[in-house]
mmCIF file of C-alpha atoms in Angstrom:
data_model
loop_
_atom_site.group_PDB
_atom_site.id
_atom_site.type_symbol
_atom_site.label_atom_id
_atom_site.label_comp_id
_atom_site.label_asym_id
_atom_site.label_seq_id
_atom_site.Cartn_x
_atom_site.Cartn_y
_atom_site.Cartn_z
ATOM 1 C CA MET A 87 -54.369 31.758 78.258
ATOM 2 C CA ILE A 88 -53.798 34.796 75.871
ATOM 3 C CA ASN A 89 -56.404 35.258 73.234
ATOM 4 C CA THR A 90 -54.370 36.468 70.492
ATOM 5 C CA ILE A 91 -57.307 37.103 68.101
ATOM 6 C CA ALA A 92 -59.211 39.009 70.607
ATOM 7 C CA LYS A 93 -56.187 41.188 71.307
ATOM 8 C CA LEU A 94 -55.893 41.715 67.378
ATOM 9 C CA GLY A 95 -59.499 42.834 67.092
ATOM 10 C CA ALA A 96 -58.681 45.316 70.004
ATOM 11 C CA PHE A 97 -55.606 46.632 68.257
ATOM 12 C CA ASN A 98 -57.516 47.034 64.999
ATOM 13 C CA VAL A 99 -60.030 49.429 66.825
ATOM 14 C CA TRP A 100 -57.284 51.186 68.422
ATOM 15 C CA ALA A 101 -55.136 51.329 65.423
ATOM 16 C CA ASN A 102 -58.115 52.887 63.108
ATOM 17 C CA GLU A 103 -59.113 55.417 66.013
ATOM 18 C CA THR A 104 -55.463 56.706 66.042
ATOM 19 C CA LEU A 105 -55.455 57.245 62.390
ATOM 20 C CA LEU A 106 -58.664 59.086 62.443
ATOM 21 C CA ARG A 107 -57.568 61.157 65.281
ATOM 22 C CA ARG A 108 -54.525 61.911 63.257
ATOM 23 C CA LEU A 109 -56.564 62.982 60.221
ATOM 24 C CA ASP A 110 -58.728 64.912 62.240
ATOM 25 C CA SER A 111 -56.001 67.137 63.959
ATOM 26 C CA SER A 112 -54.345 67.647 60.695
ATOM 27 C CA VAL A 113 -57.945 69.052 59.246
ATOM 28 C CA ALA A 114 -58.141 70.877 62.416
ATOM 29 C CA ALA A 115 -54.743 72.386 61.883
ATOM 30 C CA GLY A 116 -56.074 73.622 58.344
ATOM 31 C CA LYS A 117 -54.464 71.010 56.224
ATOM 32 C CA GLU A 118 -56.540 68.673 53.591
ATOM 33 C CA ALA A 119 -56.966 65.389 54.438
ATOM 34 C CA PRO A 120 -55.285 63.524 51.172
ATOM 35 C CA GLN A 121 -57.808 62.012 48.746
ATOM 36 C CA PRO A 122 -55.522 58.831 48.295
ATOM 37 C CA ALA A 123 -55.133 58.551 51.739
ATOM 38 C CA LEU A 124 -58.926 58.402 52.427
ATOM 39 C CA ARG A 125 -59.643 56.317 49.155
ATOM 40 C CA ILE A 126 -57.317 53.670 50.743
ATOM 41 C CA PHE A 127 -58.575 53.889 54.274
ATOM 42 C CA SER A 128 -61.967 53.666 52.888
ATOM 43 C CA HIS A 129 -61.214 50.523 51.585
ATOM 44 C CA VAL A 130 -60.086 49.030 55.123
ATOM 45 C CA ILE A 131 -63.244 50.214 56.815
ATOM 46 C CA ASN A 132 -65.401 48.767 53.852
ATOM 47 C CA ALA A 133 -63.441 45.440 53.893
ATOM 48 C CA GLN A 134 -64.272 45.143 57.723
ATOM 49 C CA ALA A 135 -68.063 45.930 56.737
ATOM 50 C CA ILE A 136 -67.882 43.175 54.205
ATOM 51 C CA TRP A 137 -66.273 40.382 56.084
ATOM 52 C CA ILE A 138 -68.587 41.053 59.144
ATOM 53 C CA ALA A 139 -71.484 40.548 56.733
ATOM 54 C CA ARG A 140 -69.873 37.398 55.369
ATOM 55 C CA LEU A 141 -69.226 35.940 58.685
ATOM 56 C CA SER A 142 -73.188 37.016 59.940
ATOM 57 C CA GLY A 143 -74.600 35.465 56.184
ATOM 58 C CA THR A 144 -75.694 39.224 55.635
ATOM 59 C CA ALA A 145 -75.401 41.607 52.563
ATOM 60 C CA SER A 146 -72.628 44.188 53.114
ATOM 61 C CA PRO A 147 -73.890 47.935 53.097
ATOM 62 C CA LEU A 148 -70.291 48.814 51.402
ATOM 63 C CA LYS A 149 -68.762 47.837 48.562
ATOM 64 C CA VAL A 150 -64.745 46.939 48.266
ATOM 65 C CA TRP A 151 -63.480 50.468 46.901
ATOM 66 C CA GLN A 152 -66.413 52.564 47.874
ATOM 67 C CA GLU A 153 -64.828 55.840 48.914
ATOM 68 C CA HIS A 154 -65.806 58.357 51.751
ATOM 69 C CA ASP A 155 -64.883 61.641 53.300
ATOM 70 C CA LEU A 156 -63.543 62.035 56.804
ATOM 71 C CA ALA A 157 -67.162 62.215 58.317
ATOM 72 C CA GLY A 158 -67.751 59.001 56.352
ATOM 73 C CA LEU A 159 -65.021 57.312 57.592
ATOM 74 C CA HIS A 160 -66.056 58.194 61.233
ATOM 75 C CA HIS A 161 -69.235 56.760 60.799
ATOM 76 C CA TRP A 162 -68.266 53.531 59.050
ATOM 77 C CA HIS A 163 -65.588 52.949 61.623
ATOM 78 C CA GLU A 164 -68.234 53.308 64.529
ATOM 79 C CA GLN A 165 -70.655 51.008 62.645
ATOM 80 C CA THR A 166 -67.815 48.008 61.934
ATOM 81 C CA SER A 167 -64.407 48.538 63.995
ATOM 82 C CA GLN A 168 -66.193 47.535 67.518
ATOM 83 C CA ARG A 169 -68.460 45.054 65.936
ATOM 84 C CA PHE A 170 -65.138 43.332 64.259
ATOM 85 C CA ALA A 171 -63.531 43.425 67.712
ATOM 86 C CA GLU A 172 -66.505 41.893 69.297
ATOM 87 C CA LEU A 173 -66.405 39.144 66.703
ATOM 88 C CA CYS A 174 -62.703 38.494 67.694
ATOM 89 C CA ALA A 175 -63.440 38.571 71.256
ATOM 90 C CA ASN A 176 -66.433 36.436 71.514
ATOM 91 C CA ALA A 177 -65.276 33.626 68.986
ATOM 92 C CA ASP A 178 -65.037 30.435 71.039
ATOM 93 C CA ASP A 179 -63.424 27.194 69.422
ATOM 94 C CA THR A 180 -66.462 26.331 67.309
ATOM 95 C CA GLU A 181 -66.590 29.391 65.911
ATOM 96 C CA LEU A 182 -62.909 29.950 65.098
ATOM 97 C CA ASN A 183 -63.124 26.660 63.513
ATOM 98 C CA ARG A 184 -66.200 27.146 61.354
ATOM 99 C CA HIS A 185 -65.913 27.592 57.770
ATOM 100 C CA ILE A 186 -67.789 29.984 55.718
ATOM 101 C CA GLN A 187 -68.569 29.831 51.960
ATOM 102 C CA TYR A 188 -68.703 33.338 50.199
ATOM 103 C CA SER A 189 -67.844 35.192 46.951
ATOM 104 C CA ASN A 190 -65.363 37.780 46.506
ATOM 105 C CA SER A 191 -65.987 41.025 44.785
ATOM 106 C CA GLN A 192 -65.141 39.298 41.519
ATOM 107 C CA GLY A 193 -67.566 36.583 41.850
ATOM 108 C CA ASP A 194 -65.054 33.842 42.951
ATOM 109 C CA ALA A 195 -66.375 31.281 45.284
ATOM 110 C CA PHE A 196 -64.290 30.377 48.412
ATOM 111 C CA ASP A 197 -64.369 28.505 51.663
ATOM 112 C CA SER A 198 -62.390 29.853 54.695
ATOM 113 C CA GLN A 199 -62.359 29.157 58.252
ATOM 114 C CA VAL A 200 -63.409 31.949 60.584
ATOM 115 C CA SER A 201 -60.062 32.200 62.466
ATOM 116 C CA ASP A 202 -58.415 32.898 58.918
ATOM 117 C CA ILE A 203 -60.583 35.467 58.311
ATOM 118 C CA LEU A 204 -60.367 37.305 61.489
ATOM 119 C CA THR A 205 -56.520 37.269 61.344
ATOM 120 C CA HIS A 206 -56.656 38.347 57.643
ATOM 121 C CA CYS A 207 -58.768 41.079 58.453
ATOM 122 C CA VAL A 208 -56.443 42.707 60.991
ATOM 123 C CA VAL A 209 -53.370 42.002 58.782
ATOM 124 C CA HIS A 210 -54.909 43.436 55.809
ATOM 125 C CA ALA A 211 -55.816 46.335 57.742
ATOM 126 C CA SER A 212 -52.459 47.069 58.765
ATOM 127 C CA TYR A 213 -50.862 46.868 55.297
ATOM 128 C CA HIS A 214 -53.572 49.356 54.051
ATOM 129 C CA ARG A 215 -52.700 51.901 57.051
ATOM 130 C CA GLY A 216 -49.335 51.656 56.077
ATOM 131 C CA GLN A 217 -50.120 52.640 52.655
ATOM 132 C CA VAL A 218 -52.230 55.552 54.206
ATOM 133 C CA ALA A 219 -49.034 56.720 56.118
ATOM 134 C CA THR A 220 -47.264 56.892 53.054
ATOM 135 C CA LYS A 221 -50.104 58.706 51.174
ATOM 136 C CA MET A 222 -50.193 61.407 54.418
ATOM 137 C CA ARG A 223 -46.153 61.962 54.186
ATOM 138 C CA GLU A 224 -46.386 62.386 50.623
ATOM 139 C CA ALA A 225 -49.102 65.147 51.063
ATOM 140 C CA GLY A 226 -46.775 66.777 53.906
ATOM 141 C CA LEU A 227 -48.570 65.391 56.895
ATOM 142 C CA GLU A 228 -46.977 63.587 59.646
ATOM 143 C CA PRO A 229 -48.441 59.978 59.794
ATOM 144 C CA VAL A 230 -49.288 58.027 62.815
ATOM 145 C CA ASN A 231 -47.554 55.022 64.224
ATOM 146 C CA SER A 232 -50.322 52.356 64.187
ATOM 147 C CA ASP A 233 -47.871 49.354 64.845
ATOM 148 C CA PHE A 234 -49.142 46.500 66.948
ATOM 149 C CA ILE A 235 -46.121 46.729 69.210
ATOM 150 C CA THR A 236 -47.237 50.670 69.850
ATOM 151 C CA TYR A 237 -50.702 49.578 70.622
ATOM 152 C CA CYS A 238 -49.256 47.125 73.416
ATOM 153 C CA ARG A 239 -46.751 49.804 74.721
ATOM 154 C CA GLU A 240 -49.698 52.268 75.058
ATOM 155 C CA GLN A 241 -52.001 49.600 76.824
ATOM 156 C CA SER A 242 -49.429 48.957 79.458
ATOM 157 C CA GLY A 243 -48.889 52.698 80.083
ATOM 158 C CA GLN A 244 -45.053 52.509 78.887
ATOM 159 C CA VAL A 245 -45.968 55.263 76.149
ATOM 160 C CA VAL A 246 -48.321 58.149 76.026
ATOM 161 C CA PRO A 247 -51.018 57.758 73.604
ATOM 162 C CA GLN A 248 -50.331 59.806 70.225
ATOM 163 C CA LEU A 249 -52.522 62.726 69.206
#
């Protein structure tokens, strides 16, 4: 049986790392990382931290729209992306069916199933990575392809990883 949620968690790590590598290579080539792209990608990483905290019943170290520079994005990616992937990989049926109660950033209370939260995190991040790609292109940078199928093709060795 394929564990789709575990695969999505691994994809999310890959997509974040692929985007960070592209931002790093752009900066190394003397180009500035566009602030709008950093702002949106900060939101992606912050959301991971927030959902991890909600799932574990702890306080988040980050706010929803807290902004990070490229070094800060690397730091928080290292703190959150693999941890999120582990939550996806280790979630058994009991965990996936568990419900948690939490309040969003506006203070509204909700009850959600863990499987829905884990899926949401990956879909949410993909949506915003698409926005980051647009902001990069607007700034004259070549965005990276962070599509799920590209991840699958790289993992199967059908294509060479992007730099």
